[in-house]
mmCIF file of C-alpha atoms in Angstrom:
data_model
loop_
_atom_site.group_PDB
_atom_site.id
_atom_site.type_symbol
_atom_site.label_atom_id
_atom_site.label_comp_id
_atom_site.label_asym_id
_atom_site.label_seq_id
_atom_site.Cartn_x
_atom_site.Cartn_y
_atom_site.Cartn_z
ATOM 1 C CA MET H 687 12.452 -1.588 29.220
ATOM 2 C CA GLU H 688 12.727 2.197 28.890
ATOM 3 C CA GLU H 689 9.430 3.893 28.112
ATOM 4 C CA LYS H 690 9.585 5.217 24.554
ATOM 5 C CA TYR H 691 5.985 6.288 24.005
ATOM 6 C CA THR H 692 3.795 8.832 25.795
ATOM 7 C CA ASN H 693 0.186 10.004 25.519
ATOM 8 C CA ARG H 694 1.276 12.957 23.407
ATOM 9 C CA GLY H 695 2.530 10.583 20.732
ATOM 10 C CA LEU H 696 -0.897 9.035 20.099
ATOM 11 C CA GLU H 697 -3.032 10.426 17.272
ATOM 12 C CA ILE H 698 -6.620 9.373 16.542
ATOM 13 C CA ILE H 699 -7.566 9.166 12.865
ATOM 14 C CA VAL H 700 -11.346 9.543 12.543
ATOM 15 C CA SER H 701 -13.123 8.703 9.290
ATOM 16 C CA THR H 702 -16.427 10.473 8.765
ATOM 17 C CA MET H 703 -18.670 11.875 6.024
ATOM 18 C CA ASN H 704 -20.516 15.100 5.232
ATOM 19 C CA ARG H 705 -19.730 16.919 8.472
ATOM 20 C CA ASN H 706 -19.795 20.697 8.933
ATOM 21 C CA SER H 707 -19.468 20.734 12.740
ATOM 22 C CA LEU H 708 -17.173 19.120 15.291
ATOM 23 C CA ASP H 709 -20.123 18.369 17.581
ATOM 24 C CA PHE H 710 -20.102 14.693 16.557
ATOM 25 C CA LEU H 711 -16.883 14.338 18.586
ATOM 26 C CA ILE H 712 -18.557 15.249 21.875
ATOM 27 C CA PRO H 713 -20.253 11.869 22.581
ATOM 28 C CA MET H 714 -17.098 10.037 21.498
ATOM 29 C CA PHE H 715 -15.244 11.392 24.560
ATOM 30 C CA PRO H 716 -17.777 11.403 27.445
ATOM 31 C CA PHE H 717 -15.091 11.816 30.127
ATOM 32 C CA SER H 718 -13.163 14.765 28.642
ATOM 33 C CA HIS H 719 -13.373 17.428 25.957
ATOM 34 C CA PHE H 720 -12.192 16.161 22.569
ATOM 35 C CA SER H 721 -9.681 19.001 22.256
ATOM 36 C CA ASN H 722 -7.588 17.279 24.941
ATOM 37 C CA PHE H 723 -6.630 14.639 22.361
ATOM 38 C CA SER H 724 -4.659 14.720 19.148
ATOM 39 C CA ILE H 725 -7.200 14.031 16.401
ATOM 40 C CA LEU H 726 -7.027 13.974 12.610
ATOM 41 C CA ILE H 727 -10.448 13.962 10.939
ATOM 42 C CA ILE H 728 -10.865 12.768 7.352
ATOM 43 C CA ASN H 729 -14.209 14.203 6.246
ATOM 44 C CA GLN H 730 -15.306 12.732 2.917
ATOM 45 C CA THR H 731 -17.741 15.328 1.663
ATOM 46 C CA ASN H 732 -18.670 17.754 -1.102
ATOM 47 C CA ARG H 733 -17.680 21.379 -1.542
ATOM 48 C CA ASP H 734 -20.910 22.608 0.052
ATOM 49 C CA GLN H 735 -20.337 20.686 3.305
ATOM 50 C CA ILE H 736 -16.918 21.724 4.648
ATOM 51 C CA LEU H 737 -15.645 20.976 8.149
ATOM 52 C CA LEU H 738 -13.305 23.379 9.937
ATOM 53 C CA SER H 739 -11.561 23.259 13.321
ATOM 54 C CA ASP H 740 -10.602 26.073 15.672
ATOM 55 C CA TYR H 741 -8.655 23.697 17.926
ATOM 56 C CA PRO H 742 -4.906 23.229 17.297
ATOM 57 C CA SER H 743 -5.155 19.620 18.527
ATOM 58 C CA VAL H 744 -7.898 18.755 16.029
ATOM 59 C CA ARG H 745 -6.855 18.794 12.387
ATOM 60 C CA VAL H 746 -9.299 18.342 9.512
ATOM 61 C CA ILE H 747 -8.859 17.200 5.926
ATOM 62 C CA ASN H 748 -11.908 17.597 3.704
ATOM 63 C CA SER H 749 -11.682 15.000 0.957
ATOM 64 C CA PHE H 750 -13.853 14.810 -2.142
ATOM 65 C CA GLU H 751 -13.123 11.134 -2.751
ATOM 66 C CA LYS H 752 -15.286 8.273 -1.504
ATOM 67 C CA GLY H 753 -14.361 4.964 0.112
ATOM 68 C CA LEU H 754 -13.359 3.970 3.625
ATOM 69 C CA SER H 755 -9.932 2.612 2.617
ATOM 70 C CA LYS H 756 -9.141 5.858 0.802
ATOM 71 C CA SER H 757 -10.077 7.723 3.967
ATOM 72 C CA ARG H 758 -7.817 5.503 6.101
ATOM 73 C CA ASN H 759 -4.896 5.923 3.677
ATOM 74 C CA LEU H 760 -5.289 9.686 3.556
ATOM 75 C CA GLY H 761 -5.195 9.689 7.337
ATOM 76 C CA ILE H 762 -2.031 7.587 7.478
ATOM 77 C CA LYS H 763 -0.393 9.818 4.865
ATOM 78 C CA ASN H 764 -1.085 12.988 6.861
ATOM 79 C CA ALA H 765 -0.752 11.716 10.438
ATOM 80 C CA ILE H 766 1.925 13.130 12.733
ATOM 81 C CA GLY H 767 1.660 10.896 15.820
ATOM 82 C CA LYS H 768 4.139 8.139 16.601
ATOM 83 C CA ILE H 769 1.176 5.830 17.140
ATOM 84 C CA VAL H 770 -2.076 6.087 15.178
ATOM 85 C CA LEU H 771 -5.439 4.817 16.369
ATOM 86 C CA ILE H 772 -7.967 4.009 13.650
ATOM 87 C CA ALA H 773 -11.458 5.238 14.540
ATOM 88 C CA ASP H 774 -14.935 5.752 13.127
ATOM 89 C CA ASP H 775 -17.383 8.471 14.099
ATOM 90 C CA ASP H 776 -19.755 6.109 15.947
ATOM 91 C CA VAL H 777 -17.414 4.838 18.677
ATOM 92 C CA VAL H 778 -17.222 5.885 22.324
ATOM 93 C CA PHE H 779 -13.785 5.859 23.884
ATOM 94 C CA ILE H 780 -13.253 4.344 27.305
ATOM 95 C CA GLU H 781 -11.590 6.508 29.935
ATOM 96 C CA ASN H 782 -7.815 5.966 30.103
ATOM 97 C CA PHE H 783 -7.750 4.363 26.649
ATOM 98 C CA GLN H 784 -4.623 6.374 25.870
ATOM 99 C CA GLU H 785 -2.729 5.033 28.877
ATOM 100 C CA LYS H 786 -3.696 1.463 27.949
ATOM 101 C CA ILE H 787 -2.413 1.850 24.397
ATOM 102 C CA ILE H 788 0.830 3.520 25.467
ATOM 103 C CA LYS H 789 1.450 0.828 28.086
ATOM 104 C CA ALA H 790 1.017 -1.880 25.431
ATOM 105 C CA TYR H 791 3.523 -0.243 23.066
ATOM 106 C CA ASN H 792 6.100 0.385 25.772
ATOM 107 C CA GLU H 793 5.898 -3.313 26.660
ATOM 108 C CA ASN H 794 6.022 -4.389 22.982
ATOM 109 C CA GLN H 795 8.283 -1.929 21.234
ATOM 110 C CA ASN H 796 8.941 -4.296 18.318
ATOM 111 C CA ALA H 797 5.240 -4.595 17.419
ATOM 112 C CA THR H 798 3.985 -2.701 14.366
ATOM 113 C CA ALA H 799 0.272 -3.147 15.092
ATOM 114 C CA ILE H 800 -1.465 -3.801 18.402
ATOM 115 C CA CYS H 801 -5.145 -4.759 18.460
ATOM 116 C CA PHE H 802 -7.377 -4.234 21.483
ATOM 117 C CA GLN H 803 -10.902 -5.060 22.664
ATOM 118 C CA THR H 804 -14.313 -3.513 22.025
ATOM 119 C CA LEU H 805 -17.201 -3.474 24.474
ATOM 120 C CA THR H 806 -20.819 -3.361 23.346
ATOM 121 C CA LYS H 807 -23.167 -0.719 24.728
ATOM 122 C CA ASP H 808 -24.650 -3.281 27.128
ATOM 123 C CA GLY H 809 -21.206 -3.941 28.622
ATOM 124 C CA HIS H 810 -20.353 -7.254 26.953
ATOM 125 C CA PHE H 811 -17.277 -8.072 24.892
ATOM 126 C CA TYR H 812 -17.927 -7.539 21.192
ATOM 127 C CA SER H 813 -16.125 -10.759 20.293
ATOM 128 C CA ASN H 814 -14.608 -13.863 21.888
ATOM 129 C CA TYR H 815 -11.192 -12.362 22.537
ATOM 130 C CA PRO H 816 -8.116 -14.256 23.732
ATOM 131 C CA LYS H 817 -7.591 -14.112 27.466
ATOM 132 C CA HIS H 818 -3.941 -13.081 27.235
ATOM 133 C CA GLN H 819 -1.590 -11.145 24.995
ATOM 134 C CA LYS H 820 -0.663 -13.091 21.881
ATOM 135 C CA GLU H 821 0.653 -12.728 18.361
ATOM 136 C CA LEU H 822 -2.073 -12.894 15.730
ATOM 137 C CA ASN H 823 -1.877 -15.166 12.682
ATOM 138 C CA ASN H 824 -3.767 -14.737 9.403
ATOM 139 C CA ARG H 825 -6.793 -16.592 10.741
ATOM 140 C CA LYS H 826 -7.050 -14.495 13.908
ATOM 141 C CA ILE H 827 -6.661 -11.108 12.201
ATOM 142 C CA ARG H 828 -9.903 -11.690 10.267
ATOM 143 C CA LYS H 829 -11.868 -10.975 13.457
ATOM 144 C CA VAL H 830 -10.156 -7.653 14.208
ATOM 145 C CA LEU H 831 -12.333 -4.548 13.914
ATOM 146 C CA SER H 832 -10.689 -1.432 12.513
ATOM 147 C CA ILE H 833 -11.717 0.482 15.662
ATOM 148 C CA GLU H 834 -9.560 -1.908 17.734
ATOM 149 C CA LEU H 835 -6.478 -1.222 15.642
ATOM 150 C CA THR H 836 -3.425 0.873 16.461
ATOM 151 C CA CYS H 837 -0.146 1.069 14.516
ATOM 152 C CA LYS H 838 3.310 2.593 14.654
ATOM 153 C CA LEU H 839 3.283 5.244 11.942
ATOM 154 C CA GLU H 840 7.018 4.975 11.204
ATOM 155 C CA ASP H 841 6.691 1.257 10.388
ATOM 156 C CA LEU H 842 3.679 1.804 8.121
ATOM 157 C CA ARG H 843 5.506 4.410 6.076
ATOM 158 C CA LYS H 844 8.842 2.620 6.002
ATOM 159 C CA HIS H 845 7.284 -0.599 4.702
ATOM 160 C CA ASP H 846 4.552 1.029 2.593
ATOM 161 C CA CYS H 847 1.688 -0.594 4.529
ATOM 162 C CA VAL H 848 -1.599 0.824 3.257
ATOM 163 C CA PHE H 849 -5.233 -0.195 3.001
ATOM 164 C CA ASN H 850 -6.192 -1.932 -0.243
ATOM 165 C CA GLU H 851 -8.558 0.552 -1.875
ATOM 166 C CA LEU H 852 -10.421 -2.178 -3.752
ATOM 167 C CA PHE H 853 -11.865 -3.348 -0.407
ATOM 168 C CA GLY H 854 -13.978 -1.614 2.240
ATOM 169 C CA LEU H 855 -17.210 0.364 2.397
ATOM 170 C CA GLY H 856 -17.601 2.620 -0.617
ATOM 171 C CA SER H 857 -15.150 0.530 -2.674
ATOM 172 C CA LYS H 858 -15.610 -2.142 -5.350
ATOM 173 C CA PHE H 859 -15.661 -4.910 -2.726
ATOM 174 C CA GLN H 860 -17.299 -3.520 0.417
ATOM 175 C CA ASP H 861 -15.744 -5.653 3.156
ATOM 176 C CA SER H 862 -12.442 -7.022 4.539
ATOM 177 C CA GLU H 863 -10.326 -3.861 4.352
ATOM 178 C CA THR H 864 -8.914 -4.304 7.865
ATOM 179 C CA PHE H 865 -8.098 -7.956 7.249
ATOM 180 C CA PHE H 866 -6.099 -7.208 4.104
ATOM 181 C CA PHE H 867 -4.363 -4.280 5.783
ATOM 182 C CA LEU H 868 -3.182 -6.481 8.648
ATOM 183 C CA LYS H 869 -2.343 -9.288 6.241
ATOM 184 C CA SER H 870 -0.066 -6.947 4.294
ATOM 185 C CA ILE H 871 1.688 -5.981 7.548
ATOM 186 C CA ARG H 872 2.279 -9.653 8.395
ATOM 187 C CA HIS H 873 3.392 -10.382 4.821
ATOM 188 C CA LYS H 874 6.203 -7.867 5.368
ATOM 189 C CA LYS H 875 7.342 -9.820 8.456
ATOM 190 C CA LEU H 876 6.098 -7.200 10.895
ATOM 191 C CA ARG H 877 4.435 -8.131 14.175
ATOM 192 C CA VAL H 878 0.700 -7.892 14.825
ATOM 193 C CA ILE H 879 -0.277 -8.636 18.407
ATOM 194 C CA PHE H 880 -3.417 -8.655 20.526
ATOM 195 C CA TYR H 881 -3.438 -6.951 23.918
ATOM 196 C CA PRO H 882 -6.338 -7.646 26.339
ATOM 197 C CA PHE H 883 -7.411 -4.067 27.096
ATOM 198 C CA GLN H 884 -10.778 -2.487 26.244
ATOM 199 C CA ILE H 885 -10.442 0.857 24.477
ATOM 200 C CA VAL H 886 -13.805 1.545 22.750
ATOM 201 C CA ILE H 887 -17.549 0.967 23.004
ATOM 202 C CA HIS H 888 -19.590 0.183 19.903
ATOM 203 C CA GLU H 889 -22.961 -1.197 18.886
ATOM 204 C CA ALA H 890 -23.100 -5.007 19.063
ATOM 205 C CA PHE H 891 -23.201 -5.125 15.256
ATOM 206 C CA SER H 892 -20.847 -3.876 12.553
ATOM 207 C CA SER H 893 -21.103 -3.640 8.772
ATOM 208 C CA SER H 894 -19.087 -6.863 8.404
ATOM 209 C CA ASP H 895 -21.528 -8.863 10.523
ATOM 210 C CA ASP H 896 -24.219 -8.926 7.831
ATOM 211 C CA ALA H 897 -22.848 -12.181 6.436
ATOM 212 C CA GLY H 898 -25.891 -12.972 4.303
ATOM 213 C CA SER H 899 -26.098 -9.640 2.491
ATOM 214 C CA ASP H 900 -25.337 -9.458 -1.215
ATOM 215 C CA ARG H 901 -22.684 -6.819 -0.492
ATOM 216 C CA VAL H 902 -20.748 -9.011 1.944
ATOM 217 C CA ILE H 903 -21.054 -12.203 -0.130
ATOM 218 C CA TYR H 904 -19.784 -10.435 -3.248
ATOM 219 C CA ALA H 905 -16.851 -8.860 -1.403
ATOM 220 C CA ARG H 906 -15.872 -11.934 0.608
ATOM 221 C CA MET H 907 -15.783 -14.217 -2.400
ATOM 222 C CA ALA H 908 -13.529 -11.724 -4.162
ATOM 223 C CA GLY H 909 -11.374 -11.723 -1.050
ATOM 224 C CA TYR H 910 -11.323 -15.530 -0.928
ATOM 225 C CA TYR H 911 -10.027 -15.589 -4.495
ATOM 226 C CA LYS H 912 -7.345 -13.064 -3.568
ATOM 227 C CA ILE H 913 -6.208 -15.376 -0.762
ATOM 228 C CA HIS H 914 -6.899 -18.882 -2.066
ATOM 229 C CA GLY H 915 -7.131 -18.626 -5.849
ATOM 230 C CA ILE H 916 -9.094 -21.470 -7.460
ATOM 231 C CA PHE H 917 -9.924 -22.954 -4.043
ATOM 232 C CA SER H 918 -12.264 -19.992 -3.530
ATOM 233 C CA TYR H 919 -14.931 -21.969 -5.412
ATOM 234 C CA LEU H 920 -14.821 -24.569 -2.641
ATOM 235 C CA PHE H 921 -15.140 -21.790 -0.060
ATOM 236 C CA LEU H 922 -18.182 -20.496 -1.930
ATOM 237 C CA PHE H 923 -19.942 -23.864 -1.509
ATOM 238 C CA LYS H 924 -19.001 -23.908 2.186
ATOM 239 C CA TYR H 925 -20.252 -20.362 2.631
ATOM 240 C CA MET H 926 -23.610 -21.248 1.065
ATOM 241 C CA PHE H 927 -23.941 -24.182 3.470
ATOM 242 C CA PHE H 928 -23.145 -21.828 6.340
ATOM 243 C CA LEU H 929 -25.869 -19.409 5.200
ATOM 244 C CA PHE H 930 -28.342 -22.270 4.797
ATOM 245 C CA ARG H 931 -27.729 -23.481 8.336
ATOM 246 C CA LYS H 932 -27.510 -20.083 10.046
ATOM 247 C CA TYR H 933 -30.278 -18.218 8.198
ATOM 248 C CA ASN H 934 -32.425 -21.124 6.984
ATOM 249 C CA LEU H 935 -32.530 -19.615 3.499
ATOM 250 C CA PRO H 936 -34.734 -21.312 0.891
ATOM 251 C CA VAL H 937 -33.006 -23.054 -2.023
ATOM 252 C CA SER H 938 -34.125 -20.364 -4.461
ATOM 253 C CA GLU H 939 -32.418 -17.715 -2.308
ATOM 254 C CA ILE H 940 -29.272 -19.833 -1.999
ATOM 255 C CA LYS H 941 -29.058 -20.021 -5.799
ATOM 256 C CA LYS H 942 -29.218 -16.238 -5.993
ATOM 257 C CA LYS H 943 -26.549 -15.826 -3.300
ATOM 258 C CA PHE H 944 -24.350 -18.408 -5.051
ATOM 259 C CA ALA H 945 -24.537 -16.403 -8.282
ATOM 260 C CA ILE H 946 -23.552 -13.230 -6.429
ATOM 261 C CA GLY H 947 -20.549 -15.043 -4.949
ATOM 262 C CA LEU H 948 -19.531 -16.264 -8.401
ATOM 263 C CA SER H 949 -19.714 -12.709 -9.741
ATOM 264 C CA GLY H 950 -17.430 -11.512 -6.916
ATOM 265 C CA ILE H 951 -14.844 -14.140 -7.868
ATOM 266 C CA TYR H 952 -15.193 -13.387 -11.579
ATOM 267 C CA ASP H 953 -14.890 -9.611 -11.144
ATOM 268 C CA TYR H 954 -11.806 -9.935 -8.949
ATOM 269 C CA ARG H 955 -10.207 -12.314 -11.473
ATOM 270 C CA LEU H 956 -10.687 -9.626 -14.129
ATOM 271 C CA ILE H 957 -8.891 -7.138 -11.885
ATOM 272 C CA LEU H 958 -5.987 -9.570 -11.450
ATOM 273 C CA ASN H 959 -5.824 -10.178 -15.201
ATOM 274 C CA LYS H 960 -5.513 -6.427 -15.734
ATOM 275 C CA LYS H 961 -2.745 -6.379 -13.086
ATOM 276 C CA LEU H 962 -4.659 -3.841 -10.990
ATOM 277 C CA ASP H 963 -4.014 -5.838 -7.832
ATOM 278 C CA SER H 964 -1.901 -8.713 -6.568
ATOM 279 C CA ARG H 965 -3.019 -11.865 -4.773
ATOM 280 C CA TYR H 966 -0.030 -11.591 -2.462
ATOM 281 C CA GLU H 967 0.790 -8.552 -0.357
#
């Protein structure tokens, strides 16, 4: 197959907050200066904390809105690369990550999104990844981290694939934004595949791993209702049993967590009733 994509066509969209210097990019690229890459920074900040760039390859948008999904969407709206790589400001890129991504797209030119692997700082895989390339279904995309995600920009814009701004850190429901983004891509009959290459290093813990926190319970139960409707109440019982087994929570704490889950379902149902979102994407 003829090679369609090159390193120059890859753009990294970095979400960050309250920056006034580009120095945070230095540890993200330990093998090369960051100006050697095409980068779009979305800096969610206030008017007293403005970020500027003197490098033509590094563009900056200072946004006065809050919310991770809003940051991602602003990046997608203003990106110029053929392929976009979603990134946070706490990742470390692995040398030759660009070549790995480009190779995957040249071998899979009909894929809209390709997901890769993350290594932890102690050199282990972040998750139990498949051993070989494969297409991801709705169950498998739940495990994808946003920092493992790349997409063809043309497909996203043509099919209006955006992050749901009700979900994600800083939003009403602070979890699951990557899952619903990928789910919307699959709902539009576009391909999401996994490719077994490591591209980033990250701490062995992410914000979505805190399964027992009030924030995650509230958001996930809202998300379960978005996916499963009335069956989300059954998932809530199963989730409480999971927390009881994994964290050995006392019954009094389980009752509190159950109430938080119910409120997540209730609040999302109100949003649906007001037609501010749709269960199906």
